Amino acid sequence: MSSSAASSTPPAAAAAGGDKPAVAPYGSWRSPITADVVSGADRRLGGIALAGDGRLLWIEGRPEEKGRMVIVKEEDNPVDVIPQEFAARTLAQEYGGGAFAVNKSVVVFSNYKDQRLYKQTLGRELFFVTDRGSGFWNIYKWVEQTNEIVPVYSLDAEFTTPLWVFGISSYDFLGNSDHIVFSYRQKGRSHLGVLDCDSGSVSLLDIPFSDLSDVVASDDYFYIEGASASIPQSIAKKAYAYFYPPSNPNFQGLADEKPPLLVKTHGGPTAETRAILDLSVHYWTSRGWAYVDVNYGGSTGYGREYRERLLDKWGIVDVDDCCSCARFLVESGKVDGQRLCITGRSAGGYATLAALAFRDTFKAGASLYGVGDLTLLRTETHKFESHYIDNLVGNERAYYERSPINFVNQFTCPVILFQGLEDKVVPPDQARKIYNALKEKGLPVALVEYEGGQHGFRKAENIKFTLEQMMVFFARLVGKFEVADDITPIKIENFD
C-alpha cells in the first residue's frame, strides 16, 4: 500500500491587488517573520523608575547582545545609562528582579556578572580637568553623542590644584541645572564664578577672599572654603614670591639697620604658597624679620609651562629662584645681606639643604623633615610617590649630584633639623645622615626629633617648639640680637 506526501512546497502568498490568499495546510504557511527577526527584535521591557528630572528609566533586555539587560533613560533619543561591559540583573531567589534603584541623578544597579552593586551618575557628558589643551588646568567635557571633547571655559588660569589628597573640589554643579560654580587661581589669587553651560556666559562673583580651596553646591546655594590677606608684592618676572616686611605697631627698626630675612620654600614640590593670613609668617614679621614666601619654578597656579620648569631640574630651578629672590631683596635695600636665612618643609627642606650645599647665598638654614639624599628617598618613600621624583631629577648621575649628603664638604653655615620619627614620606634616616655628617665636619648643627611625629607636625607643643627653637637658633648664630621671648635654647653641636 502506497501513500503520497502530505503536502508539497507551500505556495507563495497571493499577489497583492485583490488576488485571493493561497490555500495551504495550517502550519505550512510562508511568513516574513523569521526566527532571525524574532531573536533580534524581542526586546523585553520592565522595571521602570523616575529620575530626578522626571524622565523615565527602564530595563531593556536585548537578545542581540546575548540577553544583556540594559538600563535606558528617556530622552529625545533614548540613551543607555550603563556602559557596554555591564548588565543590570539580579539572581535573587533565582528569578531576579529589582535590578536597579534611582535617587535623583544617581542610579545604583546590580551587575549580572559579579552580582555587585555599582553606582552610575545620570548624564550625557563627562566633565574633567586637564592642561592638555591650553597649558593650564581648565574644565572640559566629553559629549558622548558626538564623541567630542570641548572646553567648558577657556582661561589662562588653574581650575584645580595638585591632587595630593582626596576630597579636593574646585567646581560643582548647581542642582540639576546647567550651571557650574567654580574657582580658579590666576596670578597668585583665587577667583569665583558661575558658568551657564548652555550660553557659555560666566558671572564672576565679588568675594572677600584671596584663596579658595573647596567648592560644594546643592540645588539653590553653594559653599566655599576661603581665606584672605592683603596681596603682597610680586618681586620677579619669571618667578613669583610674596614679600612681607617687618611689621609691629609698637616697634620700628633702627635707622641704620636693615632687617634679617627668612626665605620660605614650600613643599611638594608640585604645590604653591598662597596669599592668606598665616600666623606662622607674622610670628616672624612681628618680631622684626622680613619674610619672603617663594613660588619657585615648578609651582602650581601659573600654568603647565611654569610647572614643568622643574622637570629634570629639581634642586636647580627651585634653588636658583630662592637665591635670586633673596639677592633681589638685598639689592633693592629691603633686607640685610649678611643675615639671610632659609627654611622649608619636605621638598622645601630639600631646597633648603640644596641651597646651603650648592650656593653661598644664605648664612643659616632650618630643614623640617627635608630630603638630604635623593637616592635614599627613592628607595624608602611610600608607594604613592615611589616614582614621583623620577621626572623631577632625571638620571642616576643627577640623583647623586643633587643630593646634599654627598657634598657636605661644601656646607659652610649652621643648620638646624626637625624630624618626626614616624614619617613614612621622608624617613628619619634623612635628617640623621645630614646631622651626623655636619657634626663630624665641625659645623654648628642641631637635630630635634619628635616621638610619634609624622610628615608634618600636628601637635601644638611640637609646632611651638619648632618655631621657638628655629627663632633662637637664627638669633644666636646669625641675627646678632636677643629674642624678646623667654626661650631656653637646645644644645647646638660645635657651638655650645
GROMACS .gro file of C-alpha atoms in nm:
model
  496
    1MET     CA    1   0.000   0.000   0.000
    2SER     CA    2   0.144   0.332  -0.102
    3SER     CA    3   0.074   0.689   0.007
    4SER     CA    4   0.151   1.034  -0.130
    5ALA     CA    5   0.334   1.317   0.051
    6ALA     CA    6   0.121   1.507   0.299
    7SER     CA    7   0.195   1.836   0.127
    8SER     CA    8   0.413   1.989  -0.135
    9THR     CA    9   0.618   2.308  -0.105
   10PRO     CA   10   0.388   2.576   0.038
   11PRO     CA   11   0.262   2.810  -0.229
   12ALA     CA   12   0.368   3.173  -0.224
   13ALA     CA   13   0.121   3.417  -0.082
   14ALA     CA   14  -0.123   3.563  -0.326
   15ALA     CA   15  -0.003   3.870  -0.503
   16ALA     CA   16  -0.133   4.199  -0.385
   17GLY     CA   17  -0.407   4.362  -0.582
   18GLY     CA   18  -0.710   4.165  -0.484
   19ASP     CA   19  -0.599   3.806  -0.555
   20LYS     CA   20  -0.731   3.554  -0.310
   21PRO     CA   21  -0.488   3.409  -0.048
   22ALA     CA   22  -0.328   3.082  -0.142
   23VAL     CA   23  -0.478   2.779   0.019
   24ALA     CA   24  -0.234   2.570   0.222
   25PRO     CA   25  -0.242   2.344   0.529
   26TYR     CA   26  -0.219   2.514   0.863
   27GLY     CA   27   0.137   2.525   0.984
   28SER     CA   28   0.281   2.532   0.634
   29TRP     CA   29   0.239   2.899   0.556
   30ARG     CA   30   0.542   3.102   0.449
   31SER     CA   31   0.599   3.402   0.680
   32PRO     CA   32   0.824   3.711   0.667
   33ILE     CA   33   0.865   3.683   1.042
   34THR     CA   34   1.169   3.457   1.051
   35ALA     CA   35   1.339   3.320   1.359
   36ASP     CA   36   1.623   3.564   1.297
   37VAL     CA   37   1.379   3.852   1.311
   38VAL     CA   38   1.222   3.723   1.629
   39SER     CA   39   1.552   3.660   1.805
   40GLY     CA   40   1.675   4.008   1.723
   41ALA     CA   41   1.361   4.206   1.783
   42ASP     CA   42   1.223   4.076   2.107
   43ARG     CA   43   1.346   4.349   2.343
   44ARG     CA   44   1.176   4.289   2.674
   45LEU     CA   45   1.096   4.597   2.879
   46GLY     CA   46   1.034   4.630   3.252
   47GLY     CA   47   1.150   4.766   3.584
   48ILE     CA   48   1.057   5.131   3.538
   49ALA     CA   49   1.166   5.422   3.762
   50LEU     CA   50   1.176   5.801   3.753
   51ALA     CA   51   1.494   6.010   3.757
   52GLY     CA   52   1.524   6.338   3.944
   53ASP     CA   53   1.442   6.537   3.629
   54GLY     CA   54   1.114   6.346   3.582
   55ARG     CA   55   1.238   6.135   3.291
   56LEU     CA   56   1.156   5.765   3.277
   57LEU     CA   57   1.412   5.487   3.315
   58TRP     CA   58   1.356   5.121   3.235
   59ILE     CA   59   1.528   4.786   3.195
   60GLU     CA   60   1.561   4.666   2.836
   61GLY     CA   61   1.653   4.304   2.756
   62ARG     CA   62   1.846   4.273   2.431
   63PRO     CA   63   1.869   3.930   2.269
   64GLU     CA   64   2.109   4.063   2.005
   65GLU     CA   65   2.353   4.138   2.291
   66LYS     CA   66   2.332   3.785   2.431
   67GLY     CA   67   2.040   3.875   2.653
   68ARG     CA   68   2.211   4.171   2.817
   69MET     CA   69   1.980   4.375   3.041
   70VAL     CA   70   2.040   4.748   2.994
   71ILE     CA   71   1.914   5.047   3.191
   72VAL     CA   72   1.780   5.305   2.945
   73LYS     CA   73   1.673   5.664   3.004
   74GLU     CA   74   1.401   5.851   2.819
   75GLU     CA   75   1.544   6.135   2.611
   76ASP     CA   76   1.468   6.273   2.265
   77ASN     CA   77   1.660   5.963   2.162
   78PRO     CA   78   1.671   5.710   2.449
   79VAL     CA   79   2.020   5.663   2.587
   80ASP     CA   80   2.190   5.376   2.768
   81VAL     CA   81   2.272   5.458   3.128
   82ILE     CA   82   2.525   5.183   3.197
   83PRO     CA   83   2.842   5.106   2.997
   84GLN     CA   84   2.863   4.823   2.745
   85GLU     CA   85   3.052   4.587   2.977
   86PHE     CA   86   2.776   4.591   3.242
   87ALA     CA   87   2.435   4.422   3.257
   88ALA     CA   88   2.167   4.508   3.514
   89ARG     CA   89   2.024   4.185   3.650
   90THR     CA   90   1.998   4.016   3.988
   91LEU     CA   91   1.986   3.647   4.075
   92ALA     CA   92   1.785   3.693   4.393
   93GLN     CA   93   1.581   3.378   4.459
   94GLU     CA   94   1.693   3.263   4.112
   95TYR     CA   95   1.423   3.471   3.943
   96GLY     CA   96   1.588   3.807   3.995
   97GLY     CA   97   1.411   4.141   3.975
   98GLY     CA   98   1.481   4.473   4.141
   99ALA     CA   99   1.799   4.523   3.942
  100PHE     CA  100   1.829   4.899   3.995
  101ALA     CA  101   1.719   5.192   4.210
  102VAL     CA  102   1.727   5.566   4.142
  103ASN     CA  103   1.772   5.866   4.370
  104LYS     CA  104   1.761   6.193   4.175
  105SER     CA  105   2.056   6.166   3.934
  106VAL     CA  106   2.219   5.859   4.087
  107VAL     CA  107   2.147   5.504   3.972
  108VAL     CA  108   2.259   5.203   4.176
  109PHE     CA  109   2.236   4.870   3.997
  110SER     CA  110   2.330   4.505   4.039
  111ASN     CA  111   2.574   4.385   3.775
  112TYR     CA  112   2.487   4.039   3.643
  113LYS     CA  113   2.840   3.904   3.606
  114ASP     CA  114   2.960   3.957   3.963
  115GLN     CA  115   2.633   4.044   4.143
  116ARG     CA  116   2.795   4.350   4.295
  117LEU     CA  117   2.634   4.692   4.331
  118TYR     CA  118   2.760   4.979   4.116
  119LYS     CA  119   2.678   5.348   4.110
  120GLN     CA  120   2.625   5.545   3.791
  121THR     CA  121   2.551   5.916   3.769
  122LEU     CA  122   2.297   6.011   3.504
  123GLY     CA  123   2.410   6.247   3.234
  124ARG     CA  124   2.536   6.256   2.880
  125GLU     CA  125   2.856   6.449   2.943
  126LEU     CA  126   3.169   6.377   3.141
  127PHE     CA  127   3.335   6.683   3.295
  128PHE     CA  128   3.704   6.678   3.383
  129VAL     CA  129   4.010   6.899   3.423
  130THR     CA  130   4.320   6.879   3.203
  131ASP     CA  131   4.605   7.103   3.091
  132ARG     CA  132   4.650   6.929   2.755
  133GLY     CA  133   4.471   7.197   2.558
  134SER     CA  134   4.587   7.538   2.676
  135GLY     CA  135   4.871   7.452   2.911
  136PHE     CA  136   4.650   7.546   3.207
  137TRP     CA  137   4.424   7.321   3.413
  138ASN     CA  138   4.087   7.408   3.254
  139ILE     CA  139   3.748   7.235   3.270
  140TYR     CA  140   3.645   7.027   2.967
  141LYS     CA  141   3.354   6.799   2.887
  142TRP     CA  142   3.315   6.487   2.678
  143VAL     CA  143   2.995   6.477   2.473
  144GLU     CA  144   2.908   6.112   2.426
  145GLN     CA  145   2.673   6.153   2.129
  146THR     CA  146   2.939   6.319   1.913
  147ASN     CA  147   3.246   6.177   2.091
  148GLU     CA  148   3.386   6.528   2.122
  149ILE     CA  149   3.598   6.688   2.395
  150VAL     CA  150   3.519   7.057   2.425
  151PRO     CA  151   3.633   7.328   2.667
  152VAL     CA  152   3.377   7.446   2.918
  153TYR     CA  153   3.554   7.778   2.978
  154SER     CA  154   3.899   7.864   2.844
  155LEU     CA  155   4.125   8.086   3.053
  156ASP     CA  156   4.496   8.114   3.130
  157ALA     CA  157   4.430   8.010   3.488
  158GLU     CA  158   4.433   7.695   3.703
  159PHE     CA  159   4.092   7.545   3.780
  160THR     CA  160   4.227   7.286   4.025
  161THR     CA  161   4.523   7.209   4.248
  162PRO     CA  162   4.753   6.906   4.257
  163LEU     CA  163   4.563   6.607   4.393
  164TRP     CA  164   4.800   6.525   4.678
  165VAL     CA  165   4.500   6.443   4.899
  166PHE     CA  166   4.150   6.311   4.836
  167GLY     CA  167   3.836   6.522   4.854
  168ILE     CA  168   3.953   6.830   4.664
  169SER     CA  169   3.664   7.007   4.489
  170SER     CA  170   3.726   7.318   4.280
  171TYR     CA  171   3.393   7.312   4.095
  172ASP     CA  172   3.043   7.172   4.140
  173PHE     CA  173   2.703   7.168   3.968
  174LEU     CA  174   2.408   7.370   4.094
  175GLY     CA  175   2.139   7.106   4.133
  176ASN     CA  176   2.007   6.966   3.806
  177SER     CA  177   2.068   7.289   3.618
  178ASP     CA  178   2.331   7.352   3.354
  179HIS     CA  179   2.520   7.591   3.582
  180ILE     CA  180   2.864   7.524   3.727
  181VAL     CA  181   3.009   7.715   4.019
  182PHE     CA  182   3.389   7.710   4.005
  183SER     CA  183   3.705   7.860   4.150
  184TYR     CA  184   4.035   7.922   3.976
  185ARG     CA  185   4.381   8.058   4.052
  186GLN     CA  186   4.532   8.337   3.844
  187LYS     CA  187   4.841   8.545   3.925
  188GLY     CA  188   4.850   8.427   4.283
  189ARG     CA  189   4.485   8.495   4.365
  190SER     CA  190   4.167   8.286   4.370
  191HIS     CA  191   3.853   8.386   4.180
  192LEU     CA  192   3.495   8.253   4.192
  193GLY     CA  193   3.244   8.233   3.910
  194VAL     CA  194   2.922   8.072   3.784
  195LEU     CA  195   2.908   7.933   3.430
  196ASP     CA  196   2.592   7.883   3.223
  197CYS     CA  197   2.685   7.578   3.015
  198ASP     CA  198   2.408   7.644   2.761
  199SER     CA  199   2.503   8.002   2.675
  200GLY     CA  200   2.870   7.988   2.774
  201SER     CA  201   2.833   8.308   2.976
  202VAL     CA  202   3.026   8.350   3.302
  203SER     CA  203   2.939   8.564   3.602
  204LEU     CA  204   3.236   8.641   3.826
  205LEU     CA  205   3.145   8.690   4.190
  206ASP     CA  206   3.298   8.953   4.415
  207ILE     CA  207   3.441   8.771   4.717
  208PRO     CA  208   3.649   8.893   5.014
  209PHE     CA  209   3.894   8.604   4.986
  210SER     CA  210   4.230   8.578   4.813
  211ASP     CA  211   4.239   8.198   4.846
  212LEU     CA  212   3.970   7.936   4.784
  213SER     CA  213   4.027   7.568   4.848
  214ASP     CA  214   3.689   7.393   4.812
  215VAL     CA  215   3.354   7.445   4.639
  216VAL     CA  216   3.038   7.241   4.708
  217ALA     CA  217   2.689   7.310   4.573
  218SER     CA  218   2.329   7.195   4.611
  219ASP     CA  219   2.012   7.291   4.423
  220ASP     CA  220   1.993   7.656   4.526
  221TYR     CA  221   2.315   7.753   4.701
  222PHE     CA  222   2.682   7.671   4.739
  223TYR     CA  223   2.959   7.693   4.998
  224ILE     CA  224   3.324   7.785   4.959
  225GLU     CA  225   3.620   7.748   5.192
  226GLY     CA  226   3.826   8.064   5.176
  227ALA     CA  227   4.092   8.272   5.344
  228SER     CA  228   4.235   8.612   5.278
  229ALA     CA  229   4.514   8.857   5.334
  230SER     CA  230   4.639   9.165   5.158
  231ILE     CA  231   4.813   9.067   4.835
  232PRO     CA  232   5.191   9.109   4.881
  233GLN     CA  233   5.419   9.248   4.614
  234SER     CA  234   5.535   9.021   4.333
  235ILE     CA  235   5.910   9.068   4.307
  236ALA     CA  236   6.017   8.894   3.987
  237LYS     CA  237   5.916   8.843   3.627
  238LYS     CA  238   5.993   8.475   3.585
  239ALA     CA  239   5.945   8.357   3.941
  240TYR     CA  240   5.686   8.459   4.196
  241ALA     CA  241   5.701   8.537   4.565
  242TYR     CA  242   5.514   8.712   4.844
  243PHE     CA  243   5.722   8.958   5.044
  244TYR     CA  244   5.625   9.052   5.399
  245PRO     CA  245   5.830   9.334   5.558
  246PRO     CA  246   5.871   9.362   5.936
  247SER     CA  247   5.553   9.497   6.092
  248ASN     CA  248   5.460   9.570   6.453
  249PRO     CA  249   5.262   9.880   6.557
  250ASN     CA  250   5.467   9.904   6.876
  251PHE     CA  251   5.815   9.893   6.720
  252GLN     CA  252   6.026  10.027   6.438
  253GLY     CA  253   6.376   9.937   6.325
  254LEU     CA  254   6.697  10.131   6.380
  255ALA     CA  255   6.764  10.396   6.119
  256ASP     CA  256   7.098  10.245   6.015
  257GLU     CA  257   6.987   9.881   6.017
  258LYS     CA  258   6.823   9.652   5.762
  259PRO     CA  259   6.615   9.356   5.888
  260PRO     CA  260   6.722   8.992   5.867
  261LEU     CA  261   6.540   8.787   5.602
  262LEU     CA  262   6.384   8.442   5.622
  263VAL     CA  263   6.321   8.279   5.283
  264LYS     CA  264   6.047   8.014   5.291
  265THR     CA  265   6.040   7.735   5.032
  266HIS     CA  266   5.712   7.543   5.005
  267GLY     CA  267   5.680   7.165   4.993
  268GLY     CA  268   5.558   6.947   4.710
  269PRO     CA  269   5.748   7.048   4.510
  270THR     CA  270   5.440   7.041   4.284
  271ALA     CA  271   5.241   7.279   4.502
  272GLU     CA  272   5.222   7.650   4.577
  273THR     CA  273   5.219   7.901   4.858
  274ARG     CA  274   4.920   8.134   4.879
  275ALA     CA  275   4.845   8.485   4.999
  276ILE     CA  276   4.638   8.416   5.307
  277LEU     CA  277   4.653   8.515   5.671
  278ASP     CA  278   4.923   8.285   5.810
  279LEU     CA  279   5.022   8.349   6.169
  280SER     CA  280   5.340   8.147   6.124
  281VAL     CA  281   5.452   8.423   5.884
  282HIS     CA  282   5.355   8.704   6.118
  283TYR     CA  283   5.534   8.528   6.402
  284TRP     CA  284   5.850   8.641   6.225
  285THR     CA  285   5.746   8.978   6.082
  286SER     CA  286   5.603   9.096   6.415
  287ARG     CA  287   5.942   9.029   6.573
  288GLY     CA  288   6.131   9.238   6.321
  289TRP     CA  289   6.212   8.988   6.048
  290ALA     CA  290   6.145   9.028   5.678
  291TYR     CA  291   5.986   8.717   5.529
  292VAL     CA  292   5.951   8.605   5.168
  293ASP     CA  293   5.742   8.307   5.054
  294VAL     CA  294   5.865   8.184   4.715
  295ASN     CA  295   5.664   8.014   4.441
  296TYR     CA  296   5.971   7.887   4.257
  297GLY     CA  297   5.965   7.741   3.906
  298GLY     CA  298   5.768   7.417   3.925
  299SER     CA  299   5.497   7.563   4.147
  300THR     CA  300   5.131   7.527   4.057
  301GLY     CA  301   4.896   7.816   3.993
  302TYR     CA  302   5.084   7.961   3.695
  303GLY     CA  303   5.017   7.711   3.418
  304ARG     CA  304   5.176   7.398   3.282
  305GLU     CA  305   5.478   7.567   3.125
  306TYR     CA  306   5.579   7.723   3.457
  307ARG     CA  307   5.510   7.398   3.642
  308GLU     CA  308   5.728   7.199   3.401
  309ARG     CA  309   6.029   7.425   3.457
  310LEU     CA  310   6.121   7.182   3.734
  311LEU     CA  311   6.127   6.869   3.516
  312ASP     CA  312   6.479   6.722   3.538
  313LYS     CA  313   6.575   7.038   3.730
  314TRP     CA  314   6.466   6.973   4.090
  315GLY     CA  315   6.740   7.109   4.310
  316ILE     CA  316   6.842   7.361   4.044
  317VAL     CA  317   6.547   7.579   3.937
  318ASP     CA  318   6.389   7.594   4.283
  319VAL     CA  319   6.721   7.673   4.450
  320ASP     CA  320   6.815   7.937   4.191
  321ASP     CA  321   6.478   8.111   4.227
  322CYS     CA  322   6.507   8.123   4.607
  323CYS     CA  323   6.861   8.260   4.590
  324SER     CA  324   6.766   8.514   4.323
  325CYS     CA  325   6.475   8.626   4.536
  326ALA     CA  326   6.700   8.686   4.837
  327ARG     CA  327   6.956   8.875   4.626
  328PHE     CA  328   6.683   9.091   4.474
  329LEU     CA  329   6.568   9.198   4.819
  330VAL     CA  330   6.925   9.276   4.923
  331GLU     CA  331   6.989   9.479   4.607
  332SER     CA  332   6.664   9.669   4.649
  333GLY     CA  333   6.770   9.770   5.000
  334LYS     CA  334   6.493   9.588   5.182
  335VAL     CA  335   6.700   9.339   5.387
  336ASP     CA  336   7.044   9.281   5.538
  337GLY     CA  337   7.259   9.071   5.303
  338GLN     CA  338   7.462   8.936   5.598
  339ARG     CA  339   7.156   8.794   5.773
  340LEU     CA  340   6.987   8.578   5.511
  341CYS     CA  341   6.828   8.254   5.636
  342ILE     CA  342   6.627   7.988   5.457
  343THR     CA  343   6.375   7.727   5.570
  344GLY     CA  344   6.133   7.477   5.422
  345ARG     CA  345   5.933   7.162   5.486
  346SER     CA  346   5.964   6.832   5.299
  347ALA     CA  347   6.056   6.929   4.940
  348GLY     CA  348   6.113   7.277   5.079
  349GLY     CA  349   6.353   7.122   5.328
  350TYR     CA  350   6.537   6.968   5.035
  351ALA     CA  351   6.557   7.308   4.863
  352THR     CA  352   6.691   7.449   5.190
  353LEU     CA  353   6.967   7.188   5.220
  354ALA     CA  354   7.048   7.212   4.848
  355ALA     CA  355   7.079   7.591   4.871
  356LEU     CA  356   7.323   7.553   5.162
  357ALA     CA  357   7.525   7.282   4.984
  358PHE     CA  358   7.541   7.425   4.632
  359ARG     CA  359   7.511   7.804   4.676
  360ASP     CA  360   7.667   8.061   4.910
  361THR     CA  361   7.367   8.295   4.943
  362PHE     CA  362   7.247   8.208   5.293
  363LYS     CA  363   7.406   8.228   5.637
  364ALA     CA  364   7.195   7.957   5.807
  365GLY     CA  365   6.913   7.716   5.734
  366ALA     CA  366   6.636   7.517   5.901
  367SER     CA  367   6.512   7.196   5.739
  368LEU     CA  368   6.182   7.048   5.853
  369TYR     CA  369   6.160   6.679   5.752
  370GLY     CA  370   6.363   6.766   5.444
  371VAL     CA  371   6.544   6.542   5.196
  372GLY     CA  372   6.921   6.518   5.204
  373ASP     CA  373   6.969   6.202   4.997
  374LEU     CA  374   6.759   6.172   4.680
  375THR     CA  375   6.867   5.813   4.616
  376LEU     CA  376   6.760   5.713   4.967
  377LEU     CA  377   6.429   5.895   4.919
  378ARG     CA  378   6.357   5.696   4.604
  379THR     CA  379   6.432   5.374   4.792
  380GLU     CA  380   6.247   5.443   5.116
  381THR     CA  381   5.949   5.663   5.034
  382HIS     CA  382   5.588   5.543   5.031
  383LYS     CA  383   5.411   5.381   4.735
  384PHE     CA  384   5.211   5.687   4.628
  385GLU     CA  385   5.527   5.888   4.549
  386SER     CA  386   5.755   5.597   4.464
  387HIS     CA  387   5.815   5.721   4.106
  388TYR     CA  388   5.714   6.084   4.150
  389ILE     CA  389   6.066   6.226   4.162
  390ASP     CA  390   6.200   6.036   3.859
  391ASN     CA  391   6.082   6.307   3.619
  392LEU     CA  392   6.197   6.580   3.855
  393VAL     CA  393   6.553   6.456   3.897
  394GLY     CA  394   6.649   6.263   3.584
  395ASN     CA  395   6.927   6.006   3.551
  396GLU     CA  396   7.130   5.827   3.817
  397ARG     CA  397   7.411   6.079   3.800
  398ALA     CA  398   7.167   6.360   3.874
  399TYR     CA  399   7.042   6.173   4.183
  400TYR     CA  400   7.396   6.171   4.316
  401GLU     CA  401   7.497   6.522   4.210
  402ARG     CA  402   7.189   6.689   4.359
  403SER     CA  403   7.193   6.509   4.694
  404PRO     CA  404   7.328   6.745   4.964
  405ILE     CA  405   7.451   6.449   5.171
  406ASN     CA  406   7.715   6.380   4.904
  407PHE     CA  407   7.854   6.734   4.926
  408VAL     CA  408   7.873   6.800   5.298
  409ASN     CA  409   8.220   6.945   5.239
  410GLN     CA  410   8.052   7.237   5.061
  411PHE     CA  411   7.834   7.338   5.359
  412THR     CA  412   7.972   7.649   5.529
  413CYS     CA  413   7.698   7.764   5.767
  414PRO     CA  414   7.485   7.644   6.064
  415VAL     CA  415   7.190   7.409   6.014
  416ILE     CA  416   6.905   7.301   6.242
  417LEU     CA  417   6.690   6.999   6.152
  418PHE     CA  418   6.343   6.894   6.274
  419GLN     CA  419   6.213   6.542   6.210
  420GLY     CA  420   5.916   6.321   6.302
  421LEU     CA  421   6.016   5.966   6.392
  422GLU     CA  422   5.708   5.809   6.226
  423ASP     CA  423   5.748   5.993   5.896
  424LYS     CA  424   5.684   5.749   5.608
  425VAL     CA  425   5.731   6.007   5.332
  426VAL     CA  426   6.075   6.134   5.435
  427PRO     CA  427   6.204   5.877   5.688
  428PRO     CA  428   6.418   5.987   5.986
  429ASP     CA  429   6.738   5.850   5.829
  430GLN     CA  430   6.742   6.153   5.601
  431ALA     CA  431   6.781   6.402   5.887
  432ARG     CA  432   7.016   6.179   6.086
  433LYS     CA  433   7.259   6.133   5.798
  434ILE     CA  434   7.287   6.508   5.739
  435TYR     CA  435   7.314   6.580   6.112
  436ASN     CA  436   7.594   6.329   6.170
  437ALA     CA  437   7.787   6.443   5.862
  438LEU     CA  438   7.768   6.813   5.954
  439LYS     CA  439   7.856   6.737   6.314
  440GLU     CA  440   8.163   6.546   6.200
  441LYS     CA  441   8.257   6.832   5.968
  442GLY     CA  442   8.255   7.069   6.266
  443LEU     CA  443   7.970   7.300   6.164
  444PRO     CA  444   7.715   7.423   6.420
  445VAL     CA  445   7.423   7.181   6.388
  446ALA     CA  446   7.121   7.068   6.590
  447LEU     CA  447   6.865   6.792   6.542
  448VAL     CA  448   6.519   6.782   6.702
  449GLU     CA  449   6.326   6.454   6.676
  450TYR     CA  450   5.961   6.415   6.773
  451GLU     CA  451   5.826   6.084   6.903
  452GLY     CA  452   5.508   5.999   6.711
  453GLY     CA  453   5.572   6.281   6.466
  454GLN     CA  454   5.472   6.211   6.107
  455HIS     CA  455   5.514   6.403   5.781
  456GLY     CA  456   5.402   6.740   5.908
  457PHE     CA  457   5.392   6.846   6.271
  458ARG     CA  458   5.036   6.843   6.409
  459LYS     CA  459   5.078   6.856   6.787
  460ALA     CA  460   5.064   7.207   6.930
  461GLU     CA  461   5.368   7.151   7.150
  462ASN     CA  462   5.577   7.036   6.852
  463ILE     CA  463   5.473   7.331   6.637
  464LYS     CA  464   5.552   7.573   6.920
  465PHE     CA  465   5.888   7.415   6.998
  466THR     CA  466   5.989   7.418   6.630
  467LEU     CA  467   5.910   7.787   6.585
  468GLU     CA  468   6.085   7.893   6.904
  469GLN     CA  469   6.399   7.686   6.852
  470MET     CA  470   6.431   7.799   6.491
  471MET     CA  471   6.399   8.161   6.600
  472VAL     CA  472   6.657   8.138   6.878
  473PHE     CA  473   6.892   7.931   6.657
  474PHE     CA  474   6.895   8.203   6.391
  475ALA     CA  475   6.921   8.477   6.652
  476ARG     CA  476   7.225   8.321   6.821
  477LEU     CA  477   7.414   8.228   6.507
  478VAL     CA  478   7.314   8.488   6.250
  479GLY     CA  479   7.081   8.754   6.386
  480LYS     CA  480   7.311   8.932   6.633
  481PHE     CA  481   7.020   9.017   6.863
  482GLU     CA  482   6.848   8.883   7.174
  483VAL     CA  483   6.499   8.745   7.127
  484ALA     CA  484   6.228   8.907   7.339
  485ASP     CA  485   6.067   8.573   7.427
  486ASP     CA  486   6.176   8.360   7.719
  487ILE     CA  487   6.310   8.063   7.522
  488THR     CA  488   6.555   7.806   7.653
  489PRO     CA  489   6.772   7.708   7.355
  490ILE     CA  490   6.865   7.350   7.284
  491LYS     CA  491   7.228   7.248   7.260
  492ILE     CA  492   7.396   7.324   6.929
  493GLU     CA  493   7.677   7.084   6.842
  494ASN     CA  494   8.011   7.252   6.763
  495PHE     CA  495   7.882   7.576   6.913
  496ASP     CA  496   7.777   7.526   7.277
   0.00000   0.00000   0.00000
